mmCIF file of C-alpha atoms in Angstrom:
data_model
loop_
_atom_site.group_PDB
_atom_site.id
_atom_site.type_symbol
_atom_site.label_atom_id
_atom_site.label_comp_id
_atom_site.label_asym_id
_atom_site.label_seq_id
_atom_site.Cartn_x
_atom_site.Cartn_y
_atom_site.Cartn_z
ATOM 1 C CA UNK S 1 112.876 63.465 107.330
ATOM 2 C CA UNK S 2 113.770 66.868 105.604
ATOM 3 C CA UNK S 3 115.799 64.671 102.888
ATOM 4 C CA UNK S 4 112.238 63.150 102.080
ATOM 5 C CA UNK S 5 111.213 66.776 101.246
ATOM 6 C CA UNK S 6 114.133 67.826 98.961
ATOM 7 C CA UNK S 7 114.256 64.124 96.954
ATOM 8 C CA UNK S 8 110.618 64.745 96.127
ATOM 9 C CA UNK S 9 111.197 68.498 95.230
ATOM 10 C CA UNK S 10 114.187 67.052 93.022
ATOM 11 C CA UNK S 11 112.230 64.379 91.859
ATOM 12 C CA UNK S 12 109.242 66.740 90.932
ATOM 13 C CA UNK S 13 111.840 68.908 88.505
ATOM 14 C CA UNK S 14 113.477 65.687 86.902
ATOM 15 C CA UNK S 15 109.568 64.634 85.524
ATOM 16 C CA UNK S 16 109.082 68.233 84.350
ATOM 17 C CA UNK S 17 111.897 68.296 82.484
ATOM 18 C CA UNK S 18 111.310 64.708 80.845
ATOM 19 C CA UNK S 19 107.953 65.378 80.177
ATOM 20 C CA UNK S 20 109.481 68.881 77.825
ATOM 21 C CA UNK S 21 112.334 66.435 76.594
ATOM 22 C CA UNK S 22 109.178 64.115 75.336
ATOM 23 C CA UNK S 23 107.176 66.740 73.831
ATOM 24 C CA UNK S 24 109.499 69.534 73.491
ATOM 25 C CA UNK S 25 108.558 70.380 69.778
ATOM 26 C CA UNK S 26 111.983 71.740 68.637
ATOM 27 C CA UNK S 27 115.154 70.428 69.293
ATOM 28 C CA UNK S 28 116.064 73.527 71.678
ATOM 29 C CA UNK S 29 113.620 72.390 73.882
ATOM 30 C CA UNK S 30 114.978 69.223 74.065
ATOM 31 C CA UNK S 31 118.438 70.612 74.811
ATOM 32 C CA UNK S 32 117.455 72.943 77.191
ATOM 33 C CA UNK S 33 115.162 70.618 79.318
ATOM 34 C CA UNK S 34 118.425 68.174 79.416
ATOM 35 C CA UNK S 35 120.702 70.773 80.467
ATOM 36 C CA UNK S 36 118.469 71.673 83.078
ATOM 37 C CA UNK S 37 118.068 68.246 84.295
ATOM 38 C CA UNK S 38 122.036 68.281 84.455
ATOM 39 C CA UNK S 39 121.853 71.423 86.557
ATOM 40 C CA UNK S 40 118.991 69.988 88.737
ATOM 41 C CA UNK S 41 121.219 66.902 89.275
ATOM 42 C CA UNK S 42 124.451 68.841 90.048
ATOM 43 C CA UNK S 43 122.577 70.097 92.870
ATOM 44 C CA UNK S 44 121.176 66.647 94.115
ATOM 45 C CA UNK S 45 124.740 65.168 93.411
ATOM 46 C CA UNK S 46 125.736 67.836 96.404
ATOM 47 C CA UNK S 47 122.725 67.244 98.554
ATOM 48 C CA UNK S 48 123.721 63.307 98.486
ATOM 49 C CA UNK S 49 126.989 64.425 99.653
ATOM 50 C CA UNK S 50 125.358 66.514 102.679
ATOM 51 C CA UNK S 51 123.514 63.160 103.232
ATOM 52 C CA UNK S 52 125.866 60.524 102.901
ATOM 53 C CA UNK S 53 128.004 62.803 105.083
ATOM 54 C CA UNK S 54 130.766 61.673 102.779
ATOM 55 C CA UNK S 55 132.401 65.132 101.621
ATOM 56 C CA UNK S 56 134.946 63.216 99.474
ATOM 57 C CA UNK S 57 131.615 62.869 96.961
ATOM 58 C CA UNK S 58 131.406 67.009 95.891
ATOM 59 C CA UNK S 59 134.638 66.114 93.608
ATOM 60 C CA UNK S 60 131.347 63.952 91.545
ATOM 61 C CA UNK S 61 129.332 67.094 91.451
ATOM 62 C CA UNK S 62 131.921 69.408 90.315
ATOM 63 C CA UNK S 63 133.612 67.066 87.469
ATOM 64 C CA UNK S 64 130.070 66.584 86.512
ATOM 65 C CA UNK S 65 128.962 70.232 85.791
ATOM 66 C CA UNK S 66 132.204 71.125 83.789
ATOM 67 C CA UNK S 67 131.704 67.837 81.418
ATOM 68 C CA UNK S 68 127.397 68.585 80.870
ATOM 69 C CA UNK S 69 128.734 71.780 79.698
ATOM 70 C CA UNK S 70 130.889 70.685 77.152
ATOM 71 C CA UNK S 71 128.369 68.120 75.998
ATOM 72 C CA UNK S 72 125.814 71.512 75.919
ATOM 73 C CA UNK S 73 128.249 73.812 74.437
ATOM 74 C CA UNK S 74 128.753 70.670 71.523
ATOM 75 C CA UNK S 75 124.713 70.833 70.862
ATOM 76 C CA UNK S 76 124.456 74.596 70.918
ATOM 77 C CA UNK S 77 127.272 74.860 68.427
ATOM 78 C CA UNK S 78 125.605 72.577 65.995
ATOM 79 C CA UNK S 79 122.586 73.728 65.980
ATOM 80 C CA UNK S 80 123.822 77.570 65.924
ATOM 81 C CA UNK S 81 125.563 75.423 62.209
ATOM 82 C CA UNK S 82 128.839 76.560 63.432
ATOM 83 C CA UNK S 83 130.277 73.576 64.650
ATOM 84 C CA UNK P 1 115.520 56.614 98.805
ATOM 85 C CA UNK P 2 114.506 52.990 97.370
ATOM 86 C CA UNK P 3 111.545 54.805 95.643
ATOM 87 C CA UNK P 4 113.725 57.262 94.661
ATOM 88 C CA UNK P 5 115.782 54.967 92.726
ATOM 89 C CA UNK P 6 112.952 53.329 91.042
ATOM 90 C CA UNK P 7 111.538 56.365 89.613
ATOM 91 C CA UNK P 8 115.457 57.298 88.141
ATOM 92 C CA UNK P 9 115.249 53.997 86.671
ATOM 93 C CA UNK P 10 111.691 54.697 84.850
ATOM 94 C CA UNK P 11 113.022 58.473 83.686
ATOM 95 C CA UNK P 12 116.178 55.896 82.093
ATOM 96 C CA UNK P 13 114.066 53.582 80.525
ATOM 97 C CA UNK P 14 111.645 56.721 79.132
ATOM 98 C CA UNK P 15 114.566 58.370 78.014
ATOM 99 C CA UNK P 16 115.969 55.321 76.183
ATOM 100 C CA UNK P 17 112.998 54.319 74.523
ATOM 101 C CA UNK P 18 112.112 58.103 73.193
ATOM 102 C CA UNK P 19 116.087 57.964 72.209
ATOM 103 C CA UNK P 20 115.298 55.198 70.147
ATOM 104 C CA UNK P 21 111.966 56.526 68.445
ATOM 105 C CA UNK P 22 113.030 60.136 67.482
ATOM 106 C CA UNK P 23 113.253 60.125 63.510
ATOM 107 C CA UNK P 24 115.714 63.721 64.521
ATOM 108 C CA UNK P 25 118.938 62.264 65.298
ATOM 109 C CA UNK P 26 119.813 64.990 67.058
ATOM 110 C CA UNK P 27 116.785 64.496 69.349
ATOM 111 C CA UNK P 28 117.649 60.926 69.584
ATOM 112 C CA UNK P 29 121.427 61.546 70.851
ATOM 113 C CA UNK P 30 120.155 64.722 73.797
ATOM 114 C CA UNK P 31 117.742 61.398 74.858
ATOM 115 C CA UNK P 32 120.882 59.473 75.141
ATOM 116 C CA UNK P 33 122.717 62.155 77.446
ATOM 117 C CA UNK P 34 119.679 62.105 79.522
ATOM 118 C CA UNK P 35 119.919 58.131 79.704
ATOM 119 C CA UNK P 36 123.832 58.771 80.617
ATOM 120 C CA UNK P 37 122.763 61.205 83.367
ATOM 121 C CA UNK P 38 120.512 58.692 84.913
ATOM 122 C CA UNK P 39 123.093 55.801 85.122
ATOM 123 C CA UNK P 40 125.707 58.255 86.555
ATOM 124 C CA UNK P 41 123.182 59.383 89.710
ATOM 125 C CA UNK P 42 122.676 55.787 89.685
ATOM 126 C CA UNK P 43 125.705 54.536 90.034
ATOM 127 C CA UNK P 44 125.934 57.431 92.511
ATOM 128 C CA UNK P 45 123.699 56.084 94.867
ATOM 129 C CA UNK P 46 125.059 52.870 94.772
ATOM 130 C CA UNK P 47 127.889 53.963 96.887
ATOM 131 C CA UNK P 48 130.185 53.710 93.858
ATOM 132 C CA UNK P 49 131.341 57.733 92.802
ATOM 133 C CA UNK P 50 134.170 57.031 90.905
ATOM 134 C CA UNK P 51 132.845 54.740 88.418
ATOM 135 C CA UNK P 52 129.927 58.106 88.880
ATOM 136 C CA UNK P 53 132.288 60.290 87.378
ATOM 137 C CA UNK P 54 133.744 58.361 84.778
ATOM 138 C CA UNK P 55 130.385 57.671 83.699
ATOM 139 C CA UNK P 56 129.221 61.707 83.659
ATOM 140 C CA UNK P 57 132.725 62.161 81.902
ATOM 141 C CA UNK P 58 132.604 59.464 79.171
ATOM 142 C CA UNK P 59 128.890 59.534 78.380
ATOM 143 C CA UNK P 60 127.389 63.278 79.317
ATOM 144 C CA UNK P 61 130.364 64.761 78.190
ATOM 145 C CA UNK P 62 132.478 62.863 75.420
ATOM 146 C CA UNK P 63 129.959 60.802 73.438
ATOM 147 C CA UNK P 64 127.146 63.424 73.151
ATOM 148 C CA UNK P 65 130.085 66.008 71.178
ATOM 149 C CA UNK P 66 131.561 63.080 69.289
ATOM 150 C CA UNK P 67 127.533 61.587 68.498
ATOM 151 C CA UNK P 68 127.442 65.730 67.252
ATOM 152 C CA UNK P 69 130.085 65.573 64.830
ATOM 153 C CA UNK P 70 129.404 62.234 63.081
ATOM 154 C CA UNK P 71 126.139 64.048 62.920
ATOM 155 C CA UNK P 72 127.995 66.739 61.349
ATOM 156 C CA UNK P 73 129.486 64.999 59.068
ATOM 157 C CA UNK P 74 126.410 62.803 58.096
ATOM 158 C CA UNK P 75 122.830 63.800 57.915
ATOM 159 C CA UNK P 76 120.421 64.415 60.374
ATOM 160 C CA UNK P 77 117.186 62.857 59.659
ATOM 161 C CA UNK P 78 116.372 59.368 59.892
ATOM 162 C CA UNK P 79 115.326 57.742 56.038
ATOM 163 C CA UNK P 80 112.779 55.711 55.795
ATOM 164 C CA UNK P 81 113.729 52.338 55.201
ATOM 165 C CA UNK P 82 112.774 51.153 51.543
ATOM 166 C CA UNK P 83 110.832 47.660 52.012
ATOM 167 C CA UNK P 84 110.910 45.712 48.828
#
């Protein structure tokens, strides 16, 4: 019952950060709301784990935060016009 | 968890069609990672992590910096297309 409560929570910060990446006037909006839905997802990557009960499935969580961060350092870069 | 899915699915599908009406490239390729990010949890929750992780790897990861350089290299604004 009390994974009902966390997927909505999750759930709830995934649409926020669309609705910035929709509307986000400037690209750095657009970045940061993806990042942040890569953060947001780390997390439910390790709650899914917890639920599954299938521990093997943090490797997915922990290869996924190190590659979001190259793909964020890549679009900070740019835009800084240092790339 | 069924609804769950479905509403992942609608964020891909929003994400995809913004990706494909930004005139900002740029724009158009941080909708893409967002799309990639959806079919990795995805692919997550259909019991199927490795394919997960090669999936955050190759398209959060590798194709948003090499999207960035032929951006680089190219311009960044999307020309109207000249109909005559």
């Amino acid at each position: 019952m009390s994974h009902l409560v966390f997927v909505t929570i999750i759930g709830a910060g995934i649409l926020l950060c669309l609705l910035r990446m929709l509307k986000g006037p400037t690209s750095a909006d657009r970045a940061v709301a993806v990042d942040t839905v890569a953060t947001v997802t780390t997390a439910l990557l390790v709650l899914l784990a917890f639920v599954f009960k299938r521990y093997v499935y943090l490797d997915v969580a922990l290869v996924y935060s190190v590659l979001t961060f190259i793909g964020a350092v890549a679009i900070a870069r740019y835009m800084e016009g240092g790339l | 968890m069924i609804v769950f899915q479905t509403f992942l699915v609608l964020v891909m599908i929003v994400a995809a069609l913004a990706a494909a009406r930004f005139g900002d490239l740029l724009d158009a390729v941080i909708a893409c990672a967002l799309v990639s990010l959806m079919a990795s949890i995805i692919f997550y929750f259909l019991q199927a992590p490795d394919v997960a992780m090669a999936e955050a790897s190759i398209g959060a990861g590798l194709t948003t910096a090499i999207f960035i350089f032929a951006i680089n290299r190219s311009i960044r604004y999307e020309e109207n297309e000249k109909t005559d």
